[in-house]
Coordinates of C-alpha atoms in Angstrom, one line a residue:
M268 CA -15.2 13.7 12.2
E269 CA -18.4 13.4 10.6
K270 CA -19.0 12.0 7.3
Q271 CA -22.6 10.4 5.3
I272 CA -21.5 7.9 3.1
A273 CA -24.6 6.9 0.1
V274 CA -24.6 3.2 0.3
I275 CA -25.4 1.1 -3.1
R276 CA -25.5 -2.1 -2.5
G277 CA -26.5 -3.3 -5.5
D278 CA -27.3 -6.4 -7.4
G279 CA -25.7 -10.1 -7.5
I280 CA -23.0 -10.6 -4.4
G281 CA -22.8 -6.5 -3.8
P282 CA -24.8 -6.5 -0.6
E283 CA -22.9 -9.5 0.6
I284 CA -18.8 -7.7 -0.7
V285 CA -20.2 -3.8 0.8
E286 CA -21.7 -5.4 4.3
Q287 CA -17.9 -6.5 5.3
A288 CA -16.7 -3.2 3.9
L289 CA -18.9 -1.2 5.8
R290 CA -18.3 -3.6 8.9
V291 CA -14.2 -2.3 8.1
M292 CA -15.3 1.1 8.0
D293 CA -17.2 1.3 11.4
A294 CA -13.9 -0.3 13.3
V295 CA -12.2 2.3 11.5
A296 CA -14.7 5.2 13.0
E297 CA -14.6 3.3 16.1
K298 CA -10.7 3.1 16.2
Y299 CA -10.0 6.5 15.0
G300 CA -12.5 8.6 16.7
H301 CA -15.4 9.1 13.4
T302 CA -18.8 9.0 12.8
F303 CA -19.4 7.3 9.7
S304 CA -23.7 7.6 8.7
Y305 CA -24.7 5.1 5.7
V306 CA -27.5 5.9 3.7
E307 CA -29.2 3.5 1.4
A308 CA -29.6 4.0 -2.1
D309 CA -30.7 1.6 -4.8
M310 CA -29.7 1.4 -8.0
G311 CA -29.3 -0.6 -11.0
G312 CA -31.6 -4.2 -11.4
V313 CA -32.3 -3.7 -7.7
A314 CA -33.9 -0.6 -8.4
I315 CA -35.6 -2.0 -11.7
D316 CA -37.1 -4.6 -10.2
R317 CA -38.3 -2.1 -7.1
W318 CA -39.4 1.7 -8.9
G319 CA -38.9 0.4 -12.7
E320 CA -36.0 2.4 -13.3
A321 CA -32.0 2.1 -12.8
L322 CA -31.5 5.0 -10.9
P323 CA -34.8 7.0 -9.6
A324 CA -34.1 10.3 -9.2
A325 CA -34.7 10.5 -5.2
E326 CA -32.5 7.7 -4.8
L327 CA -29.6 10.2 -6.7
E328 CA -30.7 12.6 -5.2
K329 CA -29.0 10.4 -2.3
C330 CA -25.6 10.3 -3.1
M331 CA -25.8 13.6 -4.2
T332 CA -26.2 15.1 -1.2
S333 CA -24.0 12.6 0.8
D334 CA -19.7 12.7 1.4
S335 CA -19.2 9.8 -1.1
V336 CA -20.4 6.9 -2.4
L337 CA -19.3 3.3 -1.8
L338 CA -21.1 1.1 -4.3
G339 CA -20.9 -3.1 -4.7
A340 CA -21.6 -4.2 -8.6
V341 CA -24.2 -4.1 -11.2
G342 CA -26.2 -6.1 -13.3
G343 CA -26.8 -9.6 -14.5
P344 CA -28.5 -12.0 -16.8
K345 CA -31.8 -10.7 -15.5
W346 CA -31.6 -7.4 -17.4
D347 CA -29.5 -8.3 -19.7
G348 CA -33.0 -8.5 -22.2
M349 CA -33.5 -5.1 -21.4
P350 CA -33.7 -2.5 -24.1
G351 CA -29.9 -0.7 -24.2
D352 CA -31.6 2.5 -22.7
K353 CA -33.4 0.8 -19.6
R354 CA -30.3 -1.8 -18.2
P355 CA -29.2 -1.8 -14.9
E356 CA -25.3 0.1 -16.1
K357 CA -27.2 3.3 -17.3
G358 CA -28.1 3.9 -13.6
L359 CA -24.3 3.9 -13.3
L360 CA -23.4 6.1 -16.2
A361 CA -26.0 8.6 -14.6
L362 CA -24.8 8.8 -11.8
R363 CA -21.5 9.3 -12.7
S364 CA -22.6 12.1 -15.4
A365 CA -24.0 13.5 -12.6
M366 CA -21.9 13.6 -9.9
G367 CA -19.6 15.0 -12.4
L368 CA -17.0 12.0 -12.8
Y369 CA -14.5 12.5 -15.0
S370 CA -11.5 10.6 -13.9
N371 CA -11.7 6.6 -13.2
N372 CA -8.8 5.8 -11.0
R373 CA -7.8 2.0 -11.3
P374 CA -4.7 1.1 -9.4
A375 CA -2.9 -3.0 -11.1
R376 CA -0.6 -3.7 -8.1
L377 CA 0.5 -6.9 -7.9
W378 CA 0.5 -7.7 -4.1
P379 CA 3.5 -10.1 -3.1
Q380 CA 1.4 -12.2 -2.1
L381 CA -0.6 -13.3 -5.0
A382 CA 2.4 -13.4 -7.1
A383 CA 2.4 -16.7 -8.2
A384 CA -1.5 -16.1 -9.3
S385 CA -0.5 -14.0 -11.7
P386 CA -1.3 -15.7 -15.4
L387 CA 1.9 -14.1 -16.2
K388 CA 5.0 -15.4 -16.8
P389 CA 7.7 -15.3 -13.4
E390 CA 10.4 -13.8 -14.9
I391 CA 7.9 -10.8 -16.3
V392 CA 6.1 -10.6 -12.7
A393 CA 9.4 -10.8 -10.7
K394 CA 10.0 -7.2 -12.3
G395 CA 7.0 -5.9 -10.6
I396 CA 3.6 -4.7 -11.4
D397 CA 2.5 -1.3 -10.0
F398 CA 0.6 1.3 -12.4
I399 CA -2.8 3.2 -12.4
V400 CA -5.2 3.5 -15.1
V401 CA -6.6 7.0 -15.6
R402 CA -9.4 7.2 -17.2
E403 CA -11.6 9.8 -18.8
L404 CA -15.4 7.9 -17.6
I405 CA -18.4 11.2 -19.3
G406 CA -17.6 11.5 -22.4
G407 CA -16.3 9.0 -25.6
V408 CA -18.5 6.8 -27.2
Y409 CA -20.6 5.6 -23.9
F410 CA -21.7 9.0 -23.9
G411 CA -22.9 10.0 -27.6
E412 CA -25.3 9.3 -29.8
H413 CA -26.5 5.9 -30.0
R414 CA -29.2 4.8 -33.2
T415 CA -30.3 1.3 -34.5
E416 CA -32.2 2.4 -37.6
E417 CA -33.4 0.4 -40.9
A418 CA -31.5 1.9 -44.2
D419 CA -31.5 -0.3 -47.6
G420 CA -33.6 -3.4 -46.5
E421 CA -31.5 -4.0 -42.7
L422 CA -30.9 -2.6 -39.5
K423 CA -27.6 -0.4 -38.8
A424 CA -26.2 0.8 -35.3
T425 CA -24.2 3.7 -35.1
D426 CA -22.7 5.1 -32.2
V427 CA -20.5 8.3 -32.0
M428 CA -17.6 9.1 -30.4
S429 CA -16.6 12.6 -29.6
Y430 CA -14.2 14.7 -27.5
A431 CA -13.7 18.2 -26.8
E432 CA -10.3 19.7 -26.3
H433 CA -11.1 21.1 -22.3
E434 CA -12.6 17.1 -21.8
I435 CA -8.8 15.9 -22.8
E436 CA -7.1 18.6 -20.8
R437 CA -8.8 17.2 -17.4
I438 CA -8.1 14.8 -17.6
G439 CA -4.5 15.1 -18.7
R440 CA -3.7 17.2 -15.6
I441 CA -5.4 14.6 -13.5
A442 CA -2.8 11.8 -14.7
F443 CA 0.4 14.2 -14.8
E444 CA -0.3 15.0 -11.8
T445 CA -0.6 11.7 -10.6
A446 CA 2.7 10.8 -11.3
G447 CA 3.7 13.4 -9.9
K448 CA 3.0 11.6 -6.4
R449 CA 4.3 8.5 -8.0
R450 CA 7.7 7.7 -10.3
K451 CA 7.1 10.8 -12.2
K452 CA 5.8 8.4 -15.8
V453 CA 3.4 9.4 -18.3
T454 CA 2.0 7.2 -21.2
S455 CA -1.4 7.8 -23.1
I456 CA -2.9 5.6 -25.1
D457 CA -4.8 6.5 -28.2
K458 CA -5.1 5.5 -31.3
A459 CA -4.4 8.6 -33.5
N460 CA -3.5 6.5 -36.3
V461 CA -7.3 6.0 -37.1
L462 CA -8.9 8.3 -35.1
D463 CA -9.2 11.5 -35.3
T464 CA -10.9 11.8 -31.4
S465 CA -6.7 10.1 -31.2
R466 CA -5.5 13.3 -32.8
L467 CA -7.5 15.7 -30.9
W468 CA -6.4 13.5 -27.9
R469 CA -2.9 13.7 -28.4
K470 CA -2.5 17.1 -29.6
V471 CA -4.0 18.6 -26.3
M472 CA -1.6 16.0 -24.7
H473 CA 1.5 17.3 -26.1
R474 CA 0.7 20.6 -25.1
L475 CA 0.4 19.6 -21.4
A476 CA 3.3 17.9 -21.5
Q477 CA 5.2 21.1 -22.3
E478 CA 4.0 22.0 -18.5
Y479 CA 5.1 19.5 -16.7
P480 CA 8.9 19.1 -17.6
E481 CA 9.9 16.8 -14.5
I482 CA 7.6 14.2 -16.5
Q483 CA 8.5 11.7 -18.3
Y484 CA 5.8 11.7 -21.4
S485 CA 5.3 9.6 -24.3
D486 CA 2.4 8.3 -27.0
M487 CA 1.8 4.8 -27.3
L488 CA -1.3 3.2 -29.4
V489 CA -4.5 1.1 -27.9
D490 CA -3.5 -2.1 -30.0
N491 CA 0.5 -1.8 -28.6
A492 CA -0.7 -1.0 -25.3
A493 CA -2.9 -4.5 -25.1
M494 CA 0.2 -6.1 -25.8
Q495 CA 2.7 -3.7 -23.7
I496 CA 0.5 -4.4 -20.5
A497 CA 0.8 -8.8 -21.1
K498 CA 4.9 -8.4 -22.1
D499 CA 6.7 -5.8 -20.2
P500 CA 3.7 -4.3 -17.3
S501 CA 6.6 -2.9 -15.3
Q502 CA 7.4 0.1 -17.9
F503 CA 4.1 1.7 -17.0
D504 CA 3.9 3.7 -14.1
V505 CA 0.8 6.2 -15.1
V506 CA -1.6 5.8 -18.2
V507 CA -4.1 7.7 -19.1
T508 CA -6.5 7.5 -21.8
E509 CA -9.9 8.1 -23.0
N510 CA -13.3 5.9 -22.2
M511 CA -13.6 3.3 -23.9
F512 CA -9.9 2.1 -24.0
G513 CA -9.7 3.0 -20.5
D514 CA -12.6 0.8 -19.5
I515 CA -10.5 -2.7 -21.8
L516 CA -6.9 -1.3 -21.2
S517 CA -8.3 -1.7 -17.2
D518 CA -9.8 -4.9 -17.3
E519 CA -6.7 -6.3 -18.9
A520 CA -4.4 -4.9 -16.2
S521 CA -6.5 -6.2 -13.2
M522 CA -5.9 -9.8 -13.9
I523 CA -2.3 -9.7 -14.8
T524 CA -2.1 -9.4 -11.4
G525 CA -4.0 -12.0 -10.0
S526 CA -7.4 -11.8 -9.2
I527 CA -9.6 -9.4 -10.2
G528 CA -11.0 -9.2 -6.6
M529 CA -8.6 -7.9 -5.0
I530 CA -9.0 -4.3 -7.2
P531 CA -10.4 -1.6 -6.5
S532 CA -11.3 2.3 -8.2
S533 CA -12.3 6.2 -7.9
S534 CA -14.4 8.1 -10.0
L535 CA -13.3 11.6 -8.9
G536 CA -14.4 14.8 -10.0
E537 CA -14.5 18.8 -8.9
G538 CA -14.0 18.5 -5.4
S539 CA -13.9 16.4 -2.5
R540 CA -16.8 13.6 -3.6
G541 CA -16.7 10.7 -5.2
L542 CA -17.8 7.1 -6.3
Y543 CA -15.6 3.9 -5.4
E544 CA -16.1 0.7 -6.2
P545 CA -14.5 -2.4 -6.5
I546 CA -14.0 -3.4 -10.6
H547 CA -15.4 -6.5 -10.6
G548 CA -19.3 -7.3 -12.0
S549 CA -21.9 -8.4 -10.0
A550 CA -20.9 -12.5 -9.9
P551 CA -24.4 -14.0 -10.0
D552 CA -23.6 -17.1 -10.0
I553 CA -21.7 -17.0 -7.0
A554 CA -24.5 -14.2 -5.5
G555 CA -25.8 -15.2 -1.9
Q556 CA -23.7 -18.2 -1.1
N557 CA -21.1 -16.2 0.8
K558 CA -18.1 -16.7 -1.6
A559 CA -17.5 -13.7 -2.8
N560 CA -13.8 -11.9 -2.0
P561 CA -14.6 -8.7 -0.2
I562 CA -11.4 -7.2 -0.9
G563 CA -12.0 -5.2 -3.6
T564 CA -14.8 -3.1 -2.1
I565 CA -12.3 -2.7 1.6
L566 CA -9.7 -1.3 -0.3
A567 CA -12.4 1.1 -2.5
A568 CA -13.6 1.9 1.4
A569 CA -10.2 2.6 1.5
M570 CA -9.6 4.7 -1.0
M571 CA -12.3 6.6 -0.1
L572 CA -11.0 7.3 3.5
K573 CA -7.4 8.6 1.4
Y574 CA -9.0 10.8 -1.6
S575 CA -12.3 11.9 0.2
F576 CA -11.7 12.3 3.7
D577 CA -8.4 13.1 4.0
M578 CA -8.0 10.1 6.4
D579 CA -4.1 8.3 4.9
E580 CA -3.1 6.9 8.0
E581 CA -7.3 5.2 8.4
A582 CA -6.5 4.4 4.8
E583 CA -2.7 3.4 5.4
A584 CA -4.4 0.6 8.2
V585 CA -6.8 -1.0 6.4
E586 CA -4.2 -1.8 3.7
A587 CA -1.9 -2.9 5.9
A588 CA -4.6 -5.2 7.1
V589 CA -5.5 -6.6 3.8
S590 CA -1.4 -7.2 3.6
R591 CA -1.4 -9.4 6.9
V592 CA -4.6 -11.2 6.0
L593 CA -2.5 -12.1 3.1
D594 CA 0.3 -12.8 4.8
Q595 CA -1.5 -15.5 6.6
G596 CA -2.2 -17.2 3.4
L597 CA -6.2 -16.5 3.8
R598 CA -8.0 -16.7 0.5
T599 CA -11.5 -16.9 -1.3
G600 CA -11.8 -19.3 -3.5
D601 CA -10.8 -17.1 -6.8
M602 CA -7.0 -16.0 -5.7
M603 CA -6.6 -20.5 -3.5
A604 CA -3.0 -21.5 -4.1
E605 CA -2.0 -24.6 -3.2
G606 CA -0.9 -24.3 0.7
C607 CA -3.5 -21.6 1.8
T608 CA -6.9 -21.8 3.7
L609 CA -10.0 -21.1 2.2
V610 CA -12.3 -18.7 3.7
S611 CA -15.8 -17.4 2.7
C612 CA -16.8 -13.5 2.6
S613 CA -17.1 -13.3 6.3
E614 CA -14.6 -15.0 7.2
M615 CA -11.9 -12.6 5.0
G616 CA -14.4 -9.9 6.8
D617 CA -13.5 -10.9 10.7
A618 CA -9.8 -11.8 9.7
I619 CA -9.4 -8.1 8.4
L620 CA -11.1 -6.7 11.2
K621 CA -8.7 -9.1 13.3
A622 CA -5.5 -7.5 11.6
L623 CA -7.0 -4.2 11.6

């Protein structure tokens, strides 16, 4: 099989972690007889520095004509002072919108080798953590109208949150269908006691639930959900929610698993093409020092193999290689523990390649 992958190395530690993921992809291609070709694309701070904007049209076109996109990380303090519409993160929002990627899927899985790294109490961890946050990605307040204006002698800022029924329905279906392949349970998160958008969200989700009688369905307010993820994460299977709530809750979910550096994500829409990335940021404080954890990016590449290329066996081989390396006690600094061996970003890549 031949696939073209657009590669956005991005900012901070992005180039380092993407490099290790590409090494793994090349090893998979060699082992299983595939051909992966890579097209380099600029986005984020590096694109601002080189081209004057976060996602130039020519760089977007590379992504649109590829079979999928692998992304490292974007942003950093160097660009923090720029206007909101010029910041590196705007490139990511524009890419998701242009590709029609409305579903961001973030697994929250505690690898047993890292159980001691979870900040939760051992008795909570012992019950298991294995759920996925299905987050609506191109609607809500992040894509609404934003304005700041002067009124009555002071500045007033307004951000508009809106959702249409079809936007809620399509993300809801992703959640129910995902649950059907897992433990058949969906928890929908909203703020229906306050927000009109959440009341519409709940109405549509209730309607959808009637079409999936085999799926156990429940509603939960977002503030309670934030508490329950810390109190008893084992109760969740598939969590579905709107854009901003999902942004916050998925980061909380990732931290209870021990290291944000271990968590991949996929952004999908219609068709097989997707955007795959780790959920952590650009970590500018350790950029260029060969200290970053590349596993989240490597597992994101494995998700690409599975969800966009239908290479289930190859994806499982990568995941198994990661598990074997963790069994060996190899750890990057973010997940280092007593009795383990500290390795660099490239050394972790070496170990995973050997295990593969």
